[in-house]
XYZ file of C-alpha atoms in Angstrom:
480
model
C 6.102 95.015 -10.288
C 7.156 91.530 -8.549
C 5.766 92.609 -4.705
C 7.379 90.430 -2.268
C 8.617 87.595 -4.738
C 11.438 89.709 -5.386
C 12.792 89.177 -2.046
C 12.327 85.312 -2.626
C 15.553 83.438 -2.312
C 16.860 80.703 -4.994
C 15.710 78.032 -2.856
C 12.219 79.711 -1.863
C 11.430 79.919 -6.211
C 13.121 76.244 -6.983
C 10.392 74.851 -3.524
C 7.902 73.356 -6.504
C 10.248 71.137 -8.394
C 9.308 67.311 -8.178
C 11.981 64.633 -7.820
C 12.404 62.363 -11.251
C 14.779 61.372 -13.522
C 15.118 62.582 -17.149
C 16.440 59.996 -19.676
C 19.528 61.496 -21.600
C 19.940 60.474 -25.016
C 23.172 59.026 -27.116
C 23.400 62.597 -28.942
C 23.028 63.819 -24.924
C 26.044 62.035 -23.581
C 28.278 63.178 -26.636
C 27.730 66.703 -25.548
C 29.579 66.505 -22.274
C 31.986 68.616 -22.028
C 30.337 71.848 -23.627
C 28.193 74.739 -23.744
C 25.821 76.463 -25.663
C 26.142 79.969 -24.512
C 25.304 83.452 -26.183
C 25.731 86.995 -25.222
C 22.861 89.913 -25.999
C 23.102 93.378 -25.634
C 19.097 95.365 -25.267
C 19.278 98.649 -25.210
C 17.109 100.471 -22.935
C 14.836 103.185 -25.076
C 12.029 104.325 -22.725
C 12.058 102.865 -19.702
C 13.717 104.021 -15.846
C 17.169 102.608 -15.669
C 16.413 100.627 -12.453
C 13.422 99.189 -14.032
C 15.160 98.175 -17.602
C 16.020 94.183 -17.867
C 15.759 94.149 -13.714
C 18.028 91.512 -12.484
C 14.992 90.210 -9.940
C 12.367 89.801 -12.910
C 15.248 87.593 -14.890
C 15.664 85.618 -12.380
C 12.856 85.206 -10.979
C 10.756 84.515 -14.211
C 14.820 81.766 -14.907
C 14.007 79.844 -11.930
C 9.854 79.948 -12.183
C 10.307 78.573 -15.585
C 12.581 75.808 -14.557
C 10.187 74.509 -12.356
C 7.390 74.862 -14.962
C 8.760 73.541 -17.738
C 12.711 72.787 -17.036
C 13.655 71.283 -14.044
C 16.693 69.108 -15.439
C 18.565 72.294 -15.822
C 18.903 71.964 -11.699
C 19.228 68.270 -12.146
C 22.332 66.055 -11.925
C 23.898 63.876 -14.582
C 23.942 59.770 -13.334
C 24.225 56.324 -14.291
C 20.901 54.907 -12.168
C 20.482 51.150 -11.676
C 19.690 49.553 -14.830
C 22.584 51.334 -16.862
C 20.526 54.364 -18.213
C 21.838 57.551 -18.369
C 19.477 60.204 -16.526
C 19.258 63.976 -15.299
C 18.308 62.970 -11.833
C 16.455 65.919 -9.974
C 16.361 65.888 -6.184
C 15.267 68.679 -4.533
C 16.797 67.874 -1.506
C 20.124 67.981 -3.694
C 19.570 70.430 -6.695
C 22.288 71.402 -8.681
C 21.618 75.731 -8.519
C 21.722 77.806 -10.770
C 24.214 80.807 -11.075
C 23.113 84.220 -11.547
C 24.036 87.338 -10.877
C 25.226 90.927 -12.025
C 28.731 92.045 -13.206
C 28.787 96.326 -12.906
C 31.492 97.390 -15.761
C 32.954 100.586 -15.052
C 32.922 101.366 -18.932
C 30.230 102.232 -21.246
C 28.946 99.256 -23.357
C 30.299 101.627 -26.350
C 34.187 101.177 -25.258
C 33.923 97.289 -26.624
C 31.811 98.198 -29.725
C 33.181 98.400 -33.430
C 31.246 100.952 -35.716
C 30.995 100.634 -39.450
C 28.329 102.731 -40.817
C 24.811 101.436 -41.735
C 24.846 101.879 -45.795
C 21.233 100.253 -44.766
C 19.702 102.571 -43.466
C 18.998 106.141 -44.742
C 19.174 107.513 -41.208
C 22.425 108.776 -39.785
C 23.618 105.717 -37.687
C 26.176 102.942 -37.504
C 26.651 98.898 -37.531
C 27.896 97.976 -33.935
C 29.779 95.118 -33.237
C 31.035 93.515 -29.868
C 34.453 93.007 -29.338
C 34.752 90.155 -27.008
C 38.627 90.559 -27.030
C 38.755 94.360 -25.818
C 36.013 93.766 -23.310
C 38.317 91.147 -21.633
C 41.306 93.032 -22.143
C 40.092 96.555 -20.898
C 36.645 95.604 -19.253
C 38.688 94.391 -15.706
C 36.174 91.244 -16.277
C 38.982 88.546 -16.247
C 36.541 86.049 -17.471
C 32.658 85.520 -17.548
C 32.277 81.516 -16.111
C 31.351 78.744 -18.483
C 29.087 76.023 -17.536
C 30.271 72.868 -15.803
C 29.404 69.659 -14.343
C 32.943 69.663 -12.553
C 31.897 72.522 -10.164
C 28.779 72.162 -8.053
C 25.854 74.499 -9.161
C 27.472 75.929 -12.436
C 25.438 73.754 -14.739
C 23.421 77.300 -16.080
C 25.114 80.471 -15.251
C 23.529 83.646 -16.076
C 25.048 87.277 -16.005
C 23.837 90.268 -16.757
C 26.134 92.791 -17.670
C 25.168 96.484 -16.086
C 27.512 99.195 -17.940
C 28.655 102.586 -17.003
C 26.424 105.319 -18.371
C 25.225 103.237 -20.937
C 21.402 103.004 -22.321
C 22.489 98.724 -22.859
C 22.430 95.669 -20.702
C 24.056 92.533 -21.617
C 22.502 89.275 -20.891
C 25.382 86.410 -21.166
C 23.668 82.870 -20.903
C 26.112 79.668 -20.759
C 24.282 76.147 -19.908
C 25.306 73.201 -21.177
C 25.400 71.485 -24.453
C 23.861 68.333 -23.189
C 20.929 69.901 -22.127
C 20.203 71.725 -25.491
C 21.206 71.914 -28.986
C 21.068 75.171 -30.727
C 17.470 75.590 -31.295
C 16.690 73.815 -27.896
C 18.990 76.567 -26.531
C 16.744 79.605 -28.256
C 13.247 77.673 -27.856
C 14.501 78.093 -24.190
C 15.469 81.852 -24.352
C 12.183 82.362 -25.783
C 10.412 80.554 -23.247
C 12.212 83.107 -20.688
C 11.593 85.814 -22.387
C 7.808 84.885 -22.861
C 8.058 84.593 -18.937
C 9.542 87.693 -18.482
C 6.747 89.558 -20.062
C 4.035 88.042 -18.728
C 5.416 88.938 -15.191
C 6.698 91.923 -15.611
C 3.131 92.937 -17.147
C 0.920 91.073 -14.607
C 3.170 90.782 -12.014
C 2.429 87.203 -11.554
C 4.630 83.811 -11.717
C 1.363 81.630 -13.548
C 2.247 82.171 -17.169
C 1.004 79.904 -19.583
C 3.090 79.150 -22.582
C 1.700 79.694 -26.034
C 3.796 76.439 -27.414
C 5.335 74.531 -23.951
C 8.775 72.674 -25.071
C 8.685 68.842 -25.503
C 12.012 68.153 -22.814
C 11.436 64.330 -22.455
C 13.824 62.626 -24.608
C 11.278 59.152 -24.784
C 9.971 60.301 -28.242
C 12.771 60.456 -29.622
C 13.750 57.530 -28.301
C 11.193 55.638 -29.748
C 11.556 57.372 -33.052
C 15.040 56.235 -33.283
C 14.500 52.823 -32.312
C 12.517 52.178 -35.243
C 15.214 53.507 -37.825
C 18.137 51.516 -39.413
C 21.220 53.277 -39.953
C 22.928 54.304 -42.884
C 26.623 54.199 -43.862
C 27.598 57.894 -44.512
C 30.762 58.728 -46.294
C 32.354 60.328 -43.290
C 32.181 57.659 -41.452
C 34.011 55.384 -43.737
C 36.509 58.272 -44.771
C 38.099 57.893 -41.000
C 38.012 54.043 -40.898
C 39.944 53.858 -43.938
C 41.914 57.189 -44.063
C 42.844 57.898 -39.869
C 45.017 55.471 -37.449
C 42.710 54.448 -35.229
C 42.495 54.976 -31.862
C 44.156 52.160 -29.796
C 42.107 52.083 -26.791
C 39.216 50.097 -25.863
C 36.371 51.233 -24.400
C 33.341 49.832 -22.272
C 30.153 48.515 -23.455
C 28.025 51.256 -21.895
C 29.775 54.502 -22.622
C 27.654 56.440 -20.343
C 29.927 56.478 -17.148
C 32.982 57.457 -20.195
C 31.262 60.594 -21.622
C 29.643 61.787 -18.674
C 33.002 62.193 -17.104
C 34.549 64.000 -19.795
C 36.355 67.214 -19.220
C 34.858 70.497 -19.918
C 36.964 71.411 -23.640
C 39.013 74.453 -23.579
C 37.733 77.679 -25.525
C 39.314 79.264 -28.030
C 40.484 82.481 -28.041
C 42.059 83.365 -31.650
C 38.140 85.012 -32.518
C 37.518 87.107 -35.262
C 33.970 88.391 -36.922
C 33.631 89.272 -40.517
C 30.689 91.283 -41.484
C 28.798 90.535 -45.150
C 25.726 93.586 -45.758
C 22.251 92.346 -47.426
C 23.541 94.288 -50.478
C 27.234 91.714 -50.560
C 25.645 88.722 -49.656
C 23.249 88.897 -52.333
C 26.132 90.015 -54.945
C 27.686 86.830 -53.639
C 25.257 84.481 -53.985
C 24.487 86.157 -57.876
C 27.933 86.252 -58.508
C 28.812 82.379 -57.018
C 25.470 80.681 -58.155
C 22.476 82.199 -58.042
C 20.435 78.617 -57.657
C 22.149 78.191 -54.109
C 21.079 79.576 -51.030
C 23.366 82.046 -49.361
C 24.742 79.587 -47.158
C 26.019 77.037 -49.400
C 27.643 80.079 -51.338
C 29.019 81.547 -47.975
C 30.505 78.044 -47.050
C 32.055 77.682 -50.192
C 33.812 80.975 -50.096
C 35.026 80.465 -47.259
C 36.053 77.262 -47.490
C 38.476 77.968 -50.744
C 39.401 80.829 -48.820
C 41.425 79.023 -45.818
C 43.035 76.410 -48.140
C 44.176 79.599 -49.762
C 45.139 80.970 -46.298
C 46.999 78.031 -44.807
C 48.784 77.051 -48.024
C 50.343 80.639 -47.281
C 50.854 79.867 -43.525
C 52.361 76.229 -43.750
C 53.536 76.537 -46.996
C 52.495 73.698 -48.508
C 48.823 72.808 -49.623
C 46.548 70.899 -47.058
C 46.131 67.201 -48.121
C 42.586 67.158 -47.198
C 40.024 69.919 -46.999
C 36.894 69.243 -44.342
C 34.031 71.072 -45.193
C 31.324 70.477 -41.856
C 27.173 71.935 -41.954
C 26.124 71.859 -39.160
C 21.956 70.709 -39.981
C 18.391 70.400 -37.692
C 17.370 66.971 -37.401
C 13.974 68.307 -36.523
C 13.453 69.694 -39.858
C 14.234 65.972 -41.204
C 12.495 63.772 -38.809
C 9.392 62.988 -37.303
C 9.928 65.674 -33.835
C 7.720 68.438 -32.867
C 9.879 71.866 -33.480
C 9.562 72.792 -29.770
C 11.370 69.684 -28.912
C 14.510 71.008 -26.609
C 17.011 68.207 -26.506
C 20.059 67.519 -28.847
C 18.947 65.824 -31.749
C 20.952 68.430 -34.173
C 23.677 66.676 -36.433
C 26.933 67.360 -38.920
C 27.510 66.838 -42.138
C 31.284 66.407 -42.755
C 32.673 66.628 -46.833
C 36.278 65.499 -46.915
C 37.663 67.024 -49.844
C 40.597 66.502 -51.596
C 42.510 69.861 -51.326
C 43.013 69.725 -55.416
C 39.163 69.349 -55.919
C 38.539 73.034 -53.931
C 41.102 75.128 -55.202
C 40.654 74.150 -58.880
C 36.575 73.778 -58.781
C 34.983 77.061 -59.540
C 32.836 77.856 -56.446
C 29.582 77.463 -58.156
C 31.174 73.627 -58.190
C 32.330 73.565 -54.525
C 29.091 74.670 -53.446
C 26.926 71.969 -55.383
C 30.180 69.410 -54.171
C 29.545 70.353 -50.279
C 25.650 70.161 -51.128
C 25.630 66.678 -52.070
C 26.922 65.865 -49.002
C 24.434 68.485 -47.351
C 21.733 66.144 -49.099
C 22.541 63.238 -47.519
C 21.375 63.657 -44.300
C 18.512 62.692 -42.657
C 17.157 60.053 -39.496
C 18.718 57.290 -41.277
C 22.023 59.358 -40.945
C 21.628 60.578 -37.528
C 20.954 57.274 -36.255
C 24.517 56.215 -38.031
C 26.382 58.949 -36.540
C 24.329 57.420 -32.862
C 25.235 53.912 -33.516
C 28.890 55.258 -34.109
C 28.910 56.687 -30.909
C 27.523 53.677 -28.721
C 29.779 51.232 -30.699
C 33.277 52.773 -31.831
C 33.597 55.564 -29.748
C 37.115 56.167 -30.569
C 36.153 57.299 -33.964
C 34.360 60.141 -32.619
C 37.523 61.129 -31.193
C 39.237 60.604 -34.354
C 37.328 63.038 -36.229
C 37.518 65.484 -33.367
C 41.323 65.117 -33.343
C 41.305 65.350 -36.743
C 39.113 67.858 -37.928
C 41.409 71.043 -37.484
C 43.800 73.171 -39.630
C 47.046 72.417 -40.143
C 49.955 71.502 -42.383
C 48.026 68.246 -43.612
C 44.423 69.605 -43.265
C 41.554 72.620 -43.866
C 38.914 72.675 -41.569
C 36.046 74.650 -41.755
C 32.368 74.015 -39.678
C 29.294 75.957 -40.053
C 26.652 76.233 -37.453
C 24.238 78.479 -39.182
C 22.103 80.472 -37.348
C 20.880 83.597 -39.075
C 17.069 82.115 -39.357
C 16.917 81.272 -35.346
C 14.153 83.001 -34.233
C 16.944 85.481 -31.753
C 14.389 88.951 -32.564
C 11.321 87.475 -30.450
C 13.855 87.204 -27.531
C 12.002 89.717 -25.807
C 12.391 90.280 -21.942
C 9.340 93.186 -22.105
C 11.593 96.091 -23.121
C 11.892 95.283 -26.834
C 14.243 92.716 -28.956
C 18.273 92.418 -28.815
C 20.044 94.636 -30.778
C 23.305 93.376 -30.589
C 24.141 89.661 -31.040
C 27.703 88.134 -29.576
C 29.151 85.208 -27.935
C 32.020 84.803 -25.720
C 34.736 82.818 -26.602
C 33.522 78.917 -27.241
C 35.196 75.802 -28.128
C 37.085 74.234 -31.694
C 39.371 76.205 -33.845
C 37.800 75.901 -37.128
C 34.314 76.843 -35.914
C 32.433 79.448 -37.032
C 28.787 80.306 -36.191
C 26.506 82.457 -38.666
C 23.808 85.155 -37.030
C 21.616 87.661 -38.124
C 22.378 91.227 -37.927
C 19.280 93.421 -37.374
C 21.071 96.509 -37.701
C 21.539 96.373 -41.111
C 19.404 93.093 -42.215
C 22.953 91.381 -43.029
C 25.105 88.538 -41.405
C 28.276 88.054 -39.140
C 29.938 85.523 -39.013
C 32.307 84.306 -35.631
C 35.081 82.127 -36.373
C 37.690 80.759 -34.433
C 40.881 80.577 -36.783
C 44.494 80.899 -35.226
C 45.640 84.916 -35.630
C 48.427 84.171 -38.103
C 46.091 82.539 -40.692
C 43.613 85.072 -39.970
C 46.032 87.895 -41.817
C 46.405 85.855 -44.656
C 42.768 85.347 -44.834
C 42.258 88.908 -44.925
C 44.484 89.203 -47.694
C 42.426 86.973 -49.652
C 40.677 88.888 -52.496
C 38.003 86.673 -53.400
C 36.448 87.143 -49.416
C 37.193 91.350 -49.487
C 35.168 91.080 -52.027
C 32.385 90.698 -49.617
C 33.538 90.897 -46.148
C 33.751 93.553 -43.287
C 36.819 92.342 -41.525
C 35.671 93.552 -37.893
C 38.132 91.986 -35.832
């Protein structure tokens, strides 16, 4: 029970915030205009309707966590008098979070696609939330996205209440400047830990088991001692793509802070892989490879075939992009929440992709991935600082077109979603709103049957050809 705290306003709950300026790094600056987000569904199995995932509990615990550990969430990005990009936290001028409830006049199951759960002996279905159907039929036009171009919108939390339904949806959108994917999931687990404590004790004096490291000072000091390498993908774009005929100032901070919000991509699709098919795929392709690498090779080759059919010509080059967590390849705390993740880009000739066995293709992609480390991340930071035009060139080039094939994977399947428990159990169905960039895919766990789901941004016309790919169809269930 929250007692009198339930009636406190957002401003009252944030009254303990202290004024401060929090340094932003080069990797933080590169994320302006992009969000980190998620949409999780929790099932009420025992609580009274008014108590399950109560709005006041979620709101209060979120704001208290911001005060205690994450004040930069309510800061405003600026460049200080020394020319350093900072998130300025001014108690008299906070960028307030937008926390709201949405009541949907339909049950949650109206927006779920279902498949038999082959991994369970019980008669049950695996459920998949269809964001396209939700926007088409729910009466909700769009969930808002975090932005610094509109006041009080850098952090958006939406609690979805469905009619005659056991499910409650929790949608969040925060600026990518604050967190990378791992940092965001750390924050979500901390929020859940605060909510559990508040729910069980009625007190907001939670002591986190493993508090976050939000200061960028340690990261900056670490990379100051690292010498950059010369990654192959940077050489590739310098040598093969025309330069951007535009000059940038020496201090890129003002330019990046002013970046427009990137539009989301609405041709979103979902493929499901059961545990049995995942293991069969790995055994068929190369049992020495990880599932992630085998799946990347399978999708990359299938996309080249689909693009060739769509455009009536093979692409000249195939880009395979794999994200990696810099915490695992640097001397950095695992509970550091800022941006330290990066990507490795494999620019592969189309002939290499289509003529190689899946085993050889997976090995080639893995070789590019094995090159990454702190020196690689430092090279990316150095390129952003000294050759910002190359960043934009890469962004324009990585796409599916008559000339190029592009598959970018963020593998989230080992993220601790299961522990994002607000006191009522783990999320049952994981999903995402629309997100940026055509060709990008997110791989995440499906706790209902132990398989994985691949949410994939790909043109609808191309996806129709992809569904006909015989090799991919051996292992994937095309949900929507």
